[in-house]
Coordinates of C-alpha atoms in Angstrom, one line a residue:
M1 CA -10.1 -14.9 -94.8
A2 CA -11.6 -12.7 -92.0
W3 CA -14.8 -10.7 -92.8
R4 CA -12.9 -7.5 -91.9
F5 CA -10.4 -8.1 -94.6
L6 CA -13.1 -8.7 -97.1
T7 CA -14.6 -5.3 -96.1
I8 CA -11.3 -3.6 -96.7
R9 CA -10.8 -5.4 -100.0
S10 CA -14.3 -4.3 -101.2
F11 CA -13.3 -0.7 -100.5
L12 CA -10.0 -1.1 -102.2
E13 CA -11.7 -2.5 -105.3
S14 CA -14.1 0.5 -105.5
D15 CA -13.8 3.7 -107.4
T16 CA -13.9 5.6 -104.1
A17 CA -10.5 4.2 -103.2
S18 CA -9.0 6.1 -106.1
Q19 CA -10.5 9.3 -104.8
V20 CA -9.3 8.7 -101.2
L21 CA -5.8 7.2 -101.9
N22 CA -4.6 9.0 -105.1
G23 CA -1.2 10.5 -104.3
K24 CA -1.5 9.9 -100.6
P25 CA 0.6 7.6 -98.4
F26 CA -1.1 4.8 -96.6
A27 CA -0.1 2.1 -94.2
A28 CA -1.6 -1.3 -93.3
A29 CA -1.8 -3.3 -90.1
A30 CA -2.8 -7.0 -89.8
V31 CA -4.0 -7.5 -86.2
C32 CA -4.3 -10.9 -84.6
C33 CA -4.0 -12.9 -87.7
R34 CA -3.4 -16.6 -87.3
R35 CA -2.4 -17.5 -90.9
Y36 CA -3.1 -15.2 -93.8
W37 CA -1.4 -11.9 -92.6
R38 CA 1.3 -11.9 -95.2
H39 CA -1.1 -12.4 -98.1
N40 CA -3.5 -9.9 -96.7
L41 CA -0.8 -7.2 -96.3
K42 CA 0.4 -7.8 -99.8
T43 CA -3.1 -7.6 -101.2
V44 CA -3.8 -4.3 -99.4
R45 CA -0.5 -2.9 -100.7
R46 CA -1.2 -4.0 -104.2
F47 CA -4.8 -2.7 -104.4
G48 CA -3.9 0.6 -102.6
T49 CA -1.0 1.4 -104.9
R50 CA -3.2 0.4 -107.9
H51 CA -5.5 3.2 -106.9
G52 CA -2.7 5.7 -106.8
G53 CA -1.8 5.4 -103.1
I54 CA 1.8 5.4 -101.9
F55 CA 2.5 2.4 -99.6
A56 CA 4.4 3.8 -96.6
D57 CA 4.7 0.7 -94.4
G58 CA 3.0 -2.3 -92.9
I59 CA 3.0 -4.3 -89.7
H60 CA 1.4 -7.4 -88.4
F61 CA 0.6 -8.8 -85.0
R62 CA -0.1 -12.5 -84.6
Y63 CA -1.1 -14.9 -81.9
Q64 CA 1.6 -16.8 -80.1
G65 CA 1.9 -20.5 -80.7
G66 CA 1.5 -20.7 -84.5
Q67 CA -1.5 -21.8 -86.4
L68 CA -2.3 -25.0 -84.5
R69 CA -1.5 -24.0 -80.9
S70 CA -3.2 -20.6 -81.1
L71 CA -6.5 -22.1 -82.1
P72 CA -7.3 -23.7 -78.7
S73 CA -6.2 -20.4 -77.0
L74 CA -8.7 -18.5 -79.1
L75 CA -11.5 -21.0 -78.6
S76 CA -10.9 -21.1 -74.9
Y77 CA -11.1 -17.4 -74.6
L78 CA -14.2 -17.1 -76.8
G79 CA -15.9 -19.8 -74.9
S80 CA -15.2 -18.4 -71.4
G81 CA -14.2 -14.8 -71.8
E82 CA -11.2 -15.6 -69.6
Y83 CA -7.5 -16.2 -70.3
R84 CA -6.5 -19.7 -69.3
E85 CA -3.2 -21.5 -69.1
R86 CA -4.8 -24.8 -70.2
Y87 CA -7.5 -26.0 -72.5
L88 CA -8.8 -29.5 -72.3
G89 CA -5.8 -30.3 -70.1
V90 CA -3.2 -29.0 -72.7
K91 CA -1.0 -26.0 -72.0
I92 CA -1.9 -23.2 -74.4
P93 CA -0.2 -19.8 -75.3
P94 CA -1.9 -16.5 -74.4
T95 CA -4.4 -15.2 -76.9
N96 CA -5.4 -11.7 -78.1
I97 CA -3.3 -8.5 -78.1
Q98 CA -0.5 -8.6 -75.6
D99 CA 1.4 -5.7 -74.0
Y100 CA 4.4 -6.2 -76.3
H101 CA 2.1 -5.8 -79.3
L102 CA 1.0 -2.4 -78.0
E103 CA 4.6 -1.3 -77.6
A104 CA 5.4 -2.5 -81.1
A105 CA 2.4 -0.6 -82.5
R106 CA 3.5 2.6 -80.7
K107 CA 7.0 2.3 -82.2
F108 CA 5.6 1.6 -85.6
A109 CA 3.2 4.6 -85.5
D110 CA 6.0 6.9 -84.2
G111 CA 8.4 5.8 -86.9
L112 CA 5.7 6.1 -89.6
A113 CA 4.7 9.6 -88.4
N114 CA 8.3 10.7 -88.2
R115 CA 9.0 9.5 -91.8
L116 CA 5.8 11.1 -93.2
A117 CA 6.3 14.4 -91.3
A118 CA 10.0 14.7 -92.4
P119 CA 10.4 17.3 -95.1
S120 CA 11.1 15.7 -98.5
E121 CA 14.4 16.3 -100.2
P122 CA 14.4 18.7 -103.1
Q123 CA 14.5 17.0 -106.5

């Protein structure tokens, strides 16, 4: 698991999370996850709702090429700071956030904002 997820999890296990989330909607985003995104989103949802939050929605963005093919892409980028088409002679998919991820994030945020801003129906 990524250290960032552990930081979020530590917050969600704290008493402060109840004060912040109680009765409030929240959303989760897993960004550039190579493998554990589904588990991480479920964990954030479970801990957030346990502290009284209302899970509104979640989204994930993952590297192209799956678990195995995305690793050389990431290593190549981290090693050189440049996007390459090949690593050790093997064609690799692009790494990091791509333009289509940004468009998907905008659509997600717009839809989430519209749902949360819509007046609720009377009971």
